[in-house]
Amino acid sequence: MTGEWFPGHMAKTKRLLTEKKREIDLALILIDARAPISSINQYLNEVFNDKPKIYLLNKCDLADPVTTQLWINEFEKQGKQIFKINAKKGTGVRSVVKAAEETVLKSKKRYAQLGLKNIPVRATLLGIPNIGKSTLLNRFVRKNVAIAQNKPGLTRNLLWYKVNDHFKILDTPGMLWPKFDEPETGYKIALLNSIANYVYDPEKVTDFLLSTMAEHYPEQSLKYFNSCNSWIDFLQQTKFEDSTNKAQEIIRNFWESKYGSISLEWPNE
Ligand SMILES: Nc1nc2c(ncn2[C@@H]2O[C@H](COP(=O)(O)OP(=O)(O)OP(=O)(O)O)[C@@H](O)[C@H]2O)c(=O)[nH]1
Ligand SMILES: [Mg+2]
């Protein structure tokens, strides 16, 4: 899983985003509350290094709330603007619109000097596949204009949508980066359902999940996995005939949050 992995449409998206950069005032970077660092696309940082950024911690309903608060404190400590949102329900979306307007107003001082309040805001949504960009876009425009489903790689084009007369948002295809430096990053991306399933070994992913749950969520680990902290241990106890299929089923259950609110990474780990 640390090997080369980068579908052509992602390279194309990066190229198109670089071309469109001049039309973009602000990057709204979606990250997953369950794995906020692993779900940041560092690969796009170089494209947007000189643009204002707002981090949106999405899918907070699926993460453990105590850990989510630790992450918010950590990002704020680093001077980053971060908002907790639930794109599916629309929670926190209005605050993001306001913060985006204020951030762009600060960067377009000329408008402010002229006393103009309704400055044009052109924001782009950025994030790994399946993180909730199109769901959030639909919330922004209050209509189901973009297709959003629990499946990575759905959006394939960069498209502008109008939020109001002075606010436009660009929906973009989900992007990963060419190589995962740490295998754990890949396991987390798989557990977020952000990568095609043929790319990863399901048994390595479940091994990672079981050890994380045993360490951080002993109650759920006992309830669902008999406190096993490795896949081998679990297989020895349960003796499934088809271990690959069982691993895939556990990953699917995790996608559907059947094991409760589980975070996958912690600050200063
Ligand atoms: N539980 C929960 N699910 C969410 C949230 N936001 C989005 N989703 C779900 O996540 C799935 C993916 O959403 P999309 O909006 O299609 O994701 P995307 O980032 O546009 O995906 P690509 O177009 O593949 O890059 C959908 O099933 C959404 O309903 C959230 O805050 N909480
Ligand atoms: Mg999409």
PDB file of C-alpha atoms in Angstrom, residues 6 65 81 110 119 180 197 205 212 225 230 248:
ATOM      1  CA  PHE A   6      -2.296   7.786  -8.341  1.00  0.00           C
ATOM      2  CA  PRO A  65     -16.072  13.980  20.538  1.00  0.00           C
ATOM      3  CA  GLN A  81      -8.788  28.567  11.269  1.00  0.00           C
ATOM      4  CA  ARG A 110      -8.822  47.475  -1.394  1.00  0.00           C
ATOM      5  CA  ILE A 119     -16.935  41.553  -1.812  1.00  0.00           C
ATOM      6  CA  PHE A 180       1.633   7.037   1.258  1.00  0.00           C
ATOM      7  CA  ASN A 197     -10.871  -1.232  -2.345  1.00  0.00           C
ATOM      8  CA  VAL A 205      -6.528  -2.596   7.483  1.00  0.00           C
ATOM      9  CA  THR A 212      -6.412   0.969  17.584  1.00  0.00           C
ATOM     10  CA  PHE A 225     -13.716  -8.121  18.807  1.00  0.00           C
ATOM     11  CA  SER A 230      -4.537  -8.013  16.148  1.00  0.00           C
ATOM     12  CA  GLN A 248     -13.980  -6.608   4.158  1.00  0.00           C
TER      13      GLN A 248
END
